[in-house]
Amino acid sequence: MAFIAGTGAVIEAGKFPGPPFFQARARALVLRCASIVRHEICAMLPVKASCQGIEQNWLTLQVCLSRRLSGSQPKRLDNANQFRGTMKNISIALLAIVAGTSCAHAETFSGPFIGAQISRDAYEVKAEGTDIGIAALDLDGLSGNGIGGGLYVGYDYALSNSLFFGVEANANYSGASISASLDDGTNSVSGKIRARESFGLSGRLGAMIADNTALYARGGWQSTKFKASAFDGVDSYGTKTMQDALVYGAGLETRIGAQTSIRVEYLIEDYGSAGLNKDLGANGIRVDNNKLSLGISWRY
């Protein structure tokens, strides 16, 4: 880095007066103090990669200190001001270690993690000219919204300094529901479908777009339990079923601490017909969930 070339000049005045014994003790004390400073700087930095810059710059500084403070013909300092100037120069060199770490890049996301999330589920049912016996369905966006939440656990693999691949499992609960009713003047039927527990597996591929922030794409599978109830004016019916969905979308994750990060995702869960085509003896029904979630992750 740029400041390394000038380190020798910064320490140029770093010679101590007095007999060799005093010089040796003073030199050892300065090196010890510098080592303590280096250790404390590393301890305060949240990202391991930043300490690499400290290690490299520390070696350069240590060599310069050793050379400048062990001269065979020490130059006597004229007064206290010159001595204070010497110590000031040494302090500047130590601060340069910290400055040199600013060029170090943060590590990509890697390792195991667990997290919790809250989501807004927006289910949508579409049907065009679908005959279900008592009527022909022609729906353009029959929707049902609800708040959900869940837990997730996963592992990220660093592919390079800026790329990573992760696998993840999740368990969620949704409060979303959809209600509808049909009446042809002679017969009527009303129904309600509620989404409940869901479980899924997915993978993500991401890239660091800043020191602590990554953009990623996600794809996977989700299985959700749906509870359906219907009333035809005389009898009530109810059923439960698990439906599988293809999941795809994107997200953004950023570090807010050494082990903590927050993320926001937008995912589409494509359930096909969610079993409605089979249950109603129809074709052309499709069910999707547009899911927006906010999560907090902890890495260990």
mmCIF file of C-alpha atoms in Angstrom, residues 52-274:
data_model
loop_
_atom_site.group_PDB
_atom_site.id
_atom_site.type_symbol
_atom_site.label_atom_id
_atom_site.label_comp_id
_atom_site.label_asym_id
_atom_site.label_seq_id
_atom_site.Cartn_x
_atom_site.Cartn_y
_atom_site.Cartn_z
ATOM 1 C CA GLN A 52 -4.783 -9.207 6.880
ATOM 2 C CA GLY A 53 -3.874 -5.631 6.057
ATOM 3 C CA ILE A 54 -2.768 -5.106 9.661
ATOM 4 C CA GLU A 55 -0.548 -8.209 9.572
ATOM 5 C CA GLN A 56 1.215 -7.094 6.384
ATOM 6 C CA ASN A 57 1.662 -3.509 7.500
ATOM 7 C CA TRP A 58 2.751 -4.630 10.968
ATOM 8 C CA LEU A 59 5.650 -6.600 9.532
ATOM 9 C CA THR A 60 6.854 -3.536 7.628
ATOM 10 C CA LEU A 61 6.523 -1.343 10.696
ATOM 11 C CA GLN A 62 8.320 -3.834 12.925
ATOM 12 C CA VAL A 63 11.278 -4.046 10.540
ATOM 13 C CA CYS A 64 11.517 -0.268 10.369
ATOM 14 C CA LEU A 65 11.335 0.082 14.142
ATOM 15 C CA SER A 66 13.996 -2.580 14.620
ATOM 16 C CA ARG A 67 16.343 -0.904 12.139
ATOM 17 C CA ARG A 68 15.819 2.656 13.289
ATOM 18 C CA LEU A 69 15.929 1.970 17.034
ATOM 19 C CA SER A 70 19.028 -0.267 17.035
ATOM 20 C CA GLY A 71 21.619 2.016 15.317
ATOM 21 C CA SER A 72 25.211 1.447 16.479
ATOM 22 C CA GLN A 73 25.826 5.205 16.746
ATOM 23 C CA PRO A 74 22.724 6.699 18.295
ATOM 24 C CA LYS A 75 22.182 10.395 17.747
ATOM 25 C CA ARG A 76 21.643 12.408 20.896
ATOM 26 C CA LEU A 77 18.340 14.238 20.976
ATOM 27 C CA ASP A 78 18.868 17.936 21.562
ATOM 28 C CA ASN A 79 15.797 18.646 23.634
ATOM 29 C CA ALA A 80 12.434 17.417 24.857
ATOM 30 C CA ASN A 81 10.648 18.815 21.808
ATOM 31 C CA GLN A 82 12.703 16.591 19.510
ATOM 32 C CA PHE A 83 11.903 13.582 21.687
ATOM 33 C CA ARG A 84 8.186 14.375 21.547
ATOM 34 C CA GLY A 85 8.487 14.718 17.780
ATOM 35 C CA THR A 86 10.048 11.267 17.602
ATOM 36 C CA MET A 87 7.210 9.689 19.577
ATOM 37 C CA LYS A 88 4.677 11.555 17.417
ATOM 38 C CA ASN A 89 6.209 10.063 14.277
ATOM 39 C CA ILE A 90 6.053 6.573 15.763
ATOM 40 C CA SER A 91 2.379 7.147 16.657
ATOM 41 C CA ILE A 92 1.679 8.218 13.074
ATOM 42 C CA ALA A 93 3.250 5.003 11.837
ATOM 43 C CA LEU A 94 1.019 2.964 14.154
ATOM 44 C CA LEU A 95 -2.064 4.840 12.956
ATOM 45 C CA ALA A 96 -1.003 4.082 9.401
ATOM 46 C CA ILE A 97 -1.683 0.425 10.169
ATOM 47 C CA VAL A 98 -5.331 1.251 10.702
ATOM 48 C CA ALA A 99 -5.436 3.406 7.581
ATOM 49 C CA GLY A 100 -4.005 0.581 5.528
ATOM 50 C CA THR A 101 -6.876 -1.692 6.449
ATOM 51 C CA SER A 102 -9.413 0.526 4.705
ATOM 52 C CA CYS A 103 -8.503 -1.113 1.399
ATOM 53 C CA ALA A 104 -9.260 -4.604 2.727
ATOM 54 C CA HIS A 105 -12.473 -6.114 1.356
ATOM 55 C CA ALA A 106 -15.040 -7.708 3.637
ATOM 56 C CA GLU A 107 -15.527 -11.437 3.350
ATOM 57 C CA THR A 108 -18.400 -12.884 1.395
ATOM 58 C CA PHE A 109 -21.210 -14.632 3.282
ATOM 59 C CA SER A 110 -20.114 -18.100 4.385
ATOM 60 C CA GLY A 111 -20.736 -20.675 7.078
ATOM 61 C CA PRO A 112 -23.827 -21.860 8.983
ATOM 62 C CA PHE A 113 -26.666 -19.543 9.984
ATOM 63 C CA ILE A 114 -30.102 -19.515 11.585
ATOM 64 C CA GLY A 115 -32.774 -16.852 11.390
ATOM 65 C CA ALA A 116 -36.350 -15.682 11.837
ATOM 66 C CA GLN A 117 -38.574 -13.843 9.401
ATOM 67 C CA ILE A 118 -41.913 -12.094 9.068
ATOM 68 C CA SER A 119 -43.755 -12.057 5.754
ATOM 69 C CA ARG A 120 -46.723 -10.703 3.881
ATOM 70 C CA ASP A 121 -48.398 -13.458 1.873
ATOM 71 C CA ALA A 122 -50.532 -12.462 -1.111
ATOM 72 C CA TYR A 123 -52.277 -15.491 -2.651
ATOM 73 C CA GLU A 124 -53.955 -15.090 -6.006
ATOM 74 C CA VAL A 125 -56.342 -17.452 -7.816
ATOM 75 C CA LYS A 126 -56.833 -17.140 -11.564
ATOM 76 C CA ALA A 127 -59.333 -18.945 -13.773
ATOM 77 C CA GLU A 128 -60.617 -18.250 -17.269
ATOM 78 C CA GLY A 129 -63.812 -19.890 -18.519
ATOM 79 C CA THR A 130 -63.490 -22.808 -16.094
ATOM 80 C CA ASP A 131 -66.699 -24.856 -15.804
ATOM 81 C CA ILE A 132 -67.257 -26.224 -12.306
ATOM 82 C CA GLY A 133 -70.775 -27.533 -12.884
ATOM 83 C CA ILE A 134 -73.018 -24.821 -11.456
ATOM 84 C CA ALA A 135 -71.158 -21.938 -13.094
ATOM 85 C CA ALA A 136 -68.253 -20.986 -15.270
ATOM 86 C CA LEU A 137 -65.440 -19.334 -13.366
ATOM 87 C CA ASP A 138 -63.808 -16.323 -14.902
ATOM 88 C CA LEU A 139 -61.511 -14.902 -12.251
ATOM 89 C CA ASP A 140 -58.805 -12.325 -12.742
ATOM 90 C CA GLY A 141 -56.909 -12.075 -9.517
ATOM 91 C CA LEU A 142 -59.122 -13.374 -6.699
ATOM 92 C CA SER A 143 -56.729 -12.649 -3.845
ATOM 93 C CA GLY A 144 -56.246 -13.272 -0.176
ATOM 94 C CA ASN A 145 -53.615 -11.624 1.982
ATOM 95 C CA GLY A 146 -52.215 -12.411 5.385
ATOM 96 C CA ILE A 147 -49.238 -12.060 7.705
ATOM 97 C CA GLY A 148 -46.914 -14.997 8.231
ATOM 98 C CA GLY A 149 -43.694 -15.820 10.000
ATOM 99 C CA GLY A 150 -41.180 -18.583 10.412
ATOM 100 C CA LEU A 151 -37.691 -19.850 11.039
ATOM 101 C CA TYR A 152 -34.894 -20.884 8.702
ATOM 102 C CA VAL A 153 -31.492 -22.546 8.897
ATOM 103 C CA GLY A 154 -28.825 -22.890 6.238
ATOM 104 C CA TYR A 155 -25.221 -22.881 5.129
ATOM 105 C CA ASP A 156 -23.398 -20.588 2.697
ATOM 106 C CA TYR A 157 -20.326 -21.671 0.708
ATOM 107 C CA ALA A 158 -17.831 -19.054 -0.475
ATOM 108 C CA LEU A 159 -17.099 -19.614 -4.169
ATOM 109 C CA SER A 160 -14.701 -16.652 -4.413
ATOM 110 C CA ASN A 161 -14.027 -13.336 -2.717
ATOM 111 C CA SER A 162 -17.359 -12.007 -3.970
ATOM 112 C CA LEU A 163 -19.524 -15.028 -4.905
ATOM 113 C CA PHE A 164 -21.299 -17.523 -2.659
ATOM 114 C CA PHE A 165 -23.785 -20.383 -2.888
ATOM 115 C CA GLY A 166 -26.146 -21.356 -0.089
ATOM 116 C CA VAL A 167 -28.661 -24.041 0.853
ATOM 117 C CA GLU A 168 -31.525 -23.409 3.251
ATOM 118 C CA ALA A 169 -34.478 -25.105 4.962
ATOM 119 C CA ASN A 170 -37.472 -23.229 6.360
ATOM 120 C CA ALA A 171 -40.652 -23.702 8.376
ATOM 121 C CA ASN A 172 -43.417 -21.088 8.209
ATOM 122 C CA TYR A 173 -46.968 -20.352 9.265
ATOM 123 C CA SER A 174 -49.358 -18.146 7.275
ATOM 124 C CA GLY A 175 -52.578 -16.389 8.151
ATOM 125 C CA ALA A 176 -53.629 -15.781 4.538
ATOM 126 C CA SER A 177 -57.087 -16.814 3.354
ATOM 127 C CA ILE A 178 -59.327 -16.481 0.292
ATOM 128 C CA SER A 179 -63.128 -16.394 0.323
ATOM 129 C CA ALA A 180 -65.522 -16.605 -2.623
ATOM 130 C CA SER A 181 -69.175 -17.274 -3.348
ATOM 131 C CA LEU A 182 -71.199 -18.134 -6.471
ATOM 132 C CA ASP A 183 -74.914 -17.816 -7.103
ATOM 133 C CA ASP A 184 -76.678 -18.565 -10.401
ATOM 134 C CA GLY A 185 -80.153 -17.713 -9.098
ATOM 135 C CA THR A 186 -80.979 -21.317 -8.388
ATOM 136 C CA ASN A 187 -77.953 -22.723 -6.652
ATOM 137 C CA SER A 188 -75.363 -21.026 -4.515
ATOM 138 C CA VAL A 189 -72.110 -22.056 -2.967
ATOM 139 C CA SER A 190 -69.561 -20.260 -0.817
ATOM 140 C CA GLY A 191 -66.110 -21.342 0.119
ATOM 141 C CA LYS A 192 -62.955 -20.350 1.948
ATOM 142 C CA ILE A 193 -59.380 -21.524 1.535
ATOM 143 C CA ARG A 194 -56.783 -20.868 4.231
ATOM 144 C CA ALA A 195 -53.017 -21.340 3.993
ATOM 145 C CA ARG A 196 -51.358 -22.671 7.135
ATOM 146 C CA GLU A 197 -48.086 -24.527 7.844
ATOM 147 C CA SER A 198 -45.426 -24.772 5.163
ATOM 148 C CA PHE A 199 -41.973 -26.316 4.834
ATOM 149 C CA GLY A 200 -39.387 -25.878 2.135
ATOM 150 C CA LEU A 201 -35.884 -26.303 0.774
ATOM 151 C CA SER A 202 -34.079 -23.887 -1.516
ATOM 152 C CA GLY A 203 -30.724 -22.764 -2.832
ATOM 153 C CA ARG A 204 -29.369 -19.302 -3.519
ATOM 154 C CA LEU A 205 -26.538 -17.847 -5.577
ATOM 155 C CA GLY A 206 -25.293 -14.431 -4.585
ATOM 156 C CA ALA A 207 -22.664 -11.777 -5.217
ATOM 157 C CA MET A 208 -21.285 -9.064 -2.951
ATOM 158 C CA ILE A 209 -22.243 -5.644 -4.331
ATOM 159 C CA ALA A 210 -20.627 -3.781 -1.391
ATOM 160 C CA ASP A 211 -18.328 -4.668 1.497
ATOM 161 C CA ASN A 212 -21.238 -5.898 3.647
ATOM 162 C CA THR A 213 -24.132 -6.273 1.187
ATOM 163 C CA ALA A 214 -25.035 -9.056 -1.226
ATOM 164 C CA LEU A 215 -27.643 -9.497 -3.950
ATOM 165 C CA TYR A 216 -28.848 -13.042 -4.631
ATOM 166 C CA ALA A 217 -31.297 -15.162 -6.592
ATOM 167 C CA ARG A 218 -33.224 -17.997 -4.948
ATOM 168 C CA GLY A 219 -34.939 -21.098 -6.288
ATOM 169 C CA GLY A 220 -36.461 -24.121 -4.584
ATOM 170 C CA TRP A 221 -39.516 -26.038 -3.379
ATOM 171 C CA GLN A 222 -42.233 -25.283 -0.819
ATOM 172 C CA SER A 223 -44.997 -27.495 0.545
ATOM 173 C CA THR A 224 -47.997 -25.781 2.166
ATOM 174 C CA LYS A 225 -51.029 -27.100 4.021
ATOM 175 C CA PHE A 226 -54.330 -25.649 2.779
ATOM 176 C CA LYS A 227 -57.619 -25.910 4.627
ATOM 177 C CA ALA A 228 -60.733 -25.603 2.460
ATOM 178 C CA SER A 229 -64.341 -25.286 3.564
ATOM 179 C CA ALA A 230 -67.512 -24.912 1.503
ATOM 180 C CA PHE A 231 -71.261 -24.455 2.059
ATOM 181 C CA ASP A 232 -73.894 -25.089 -0.605
ATOM 182 C CA GLY A 233 -76.858 -23.770 1.338
ATOM 183 C CA VAL A 234 -77.578 -27.158 2.864
ATOM 184 C CA ASP A 235 -74.404 -28.991 3.731
ATOM 185 C CA SER A 236 -70.918 -27.970 4.829
ATOM 186 C CA TYR A 237 -67.738 -29.555 3.585
ATOM 187 C CA GLY A 238 -64.144 -29.351 4.727
ATOM 188 C CA THR A 239 -60.837 -30.778 3.627
ATOM 189 C CA LYS A 240 -57.105 -30.438 4.244
ATOM 190 C CA THR A 241 -54.382 -30.960 1.683
ATOM 191 C CA MET A 242 -50.656 -30.420 1.223
ATOM 192 C CA GLN A 243 -49.690 -28.715 -2.033
ATOM 193 C CA ASP A 244 -46.219 -28.300 -3.530
ATOM 194 C CA ALA A 245 -44.940 -25.136 -5.173
ATOM 195 C CA LEU A 246 -42.009 -24.085 -7.301
ATOM 196 C CA VAL A 247 -40.304 -21.112 -5.596
ATOM 197 C CA TYR A 248 -38.201 -18.454 -7.305
ATOM 198 C CA GLY A 249 -37.217 -14.864 -6.589
ATOM 199 C CA ALA A 250 -34.457 -12.581 -5.353
ATOM 200 C CA GLY A 251 -33.205 -10.934 -2.179
ATOM 201 C CA LEU A 252 -30.787 -8.488 -0.607
ATOM 202 C CA GLU A 253 -28.794 -9.188 2.564
ATOM 203 C CA THR A 254 -26.534 -6.837 4.516
ATOM 204 C CA ARG A 255 -24.427 -7.205 7.664
ATOM 205 C CA ILE A 256 -25.340 -5.122 10.701
ATOM 206 C CA GLY A 257 -22.777 -6.735 13.001
ATOM 207 C CA ALA A 258 -19.952 -9.253 13.162
ATOM 208 C CA GLN A 259 -22.401 -12.198 13.232
ATOM 209 C CA THR A 260 -25.731 -10.579 12.423
ATOM 210 C CA SER A 261 -27.370 -9.602 9.140
ATOM 211 C CA ILE A 262 -30.788 -8.576 7.865
ATOM 212 C CA ARG A 263 -32.356 -9.523 4.549
ATOM 213 C CA VAL A 264 -35.378 -8.709 2.426
ATOM 214 C CA GLU A 265 -36.773 -11.135 -0.175
ATOM 215 C CA TYR A 266 -39.444 -11.174 -2.833
ATOM 216 C CA LEU A 267 -40.479 -14.722 -3.800
ATOM 217 C CA ILE A 268 -43.142 -16.238 -6.010
ATOM 218 C CA GLU A 269 -44.609 -19.590 -4.966
ATOM 219 C CA ASP A 270 -46.229 -21.254 -7.984
ATOM 220 C CA TYR A 271 -48.685 -23.933 -6.789
ATOM 221 C CA GLY A 272 -50.116 -24.735 -10.209
ATOM 222 C CA SER A 273 -53.802 -25.347 -9.459
ATOM 223 C CA ALA A 274 -53.130 -26.261 -5.804
#
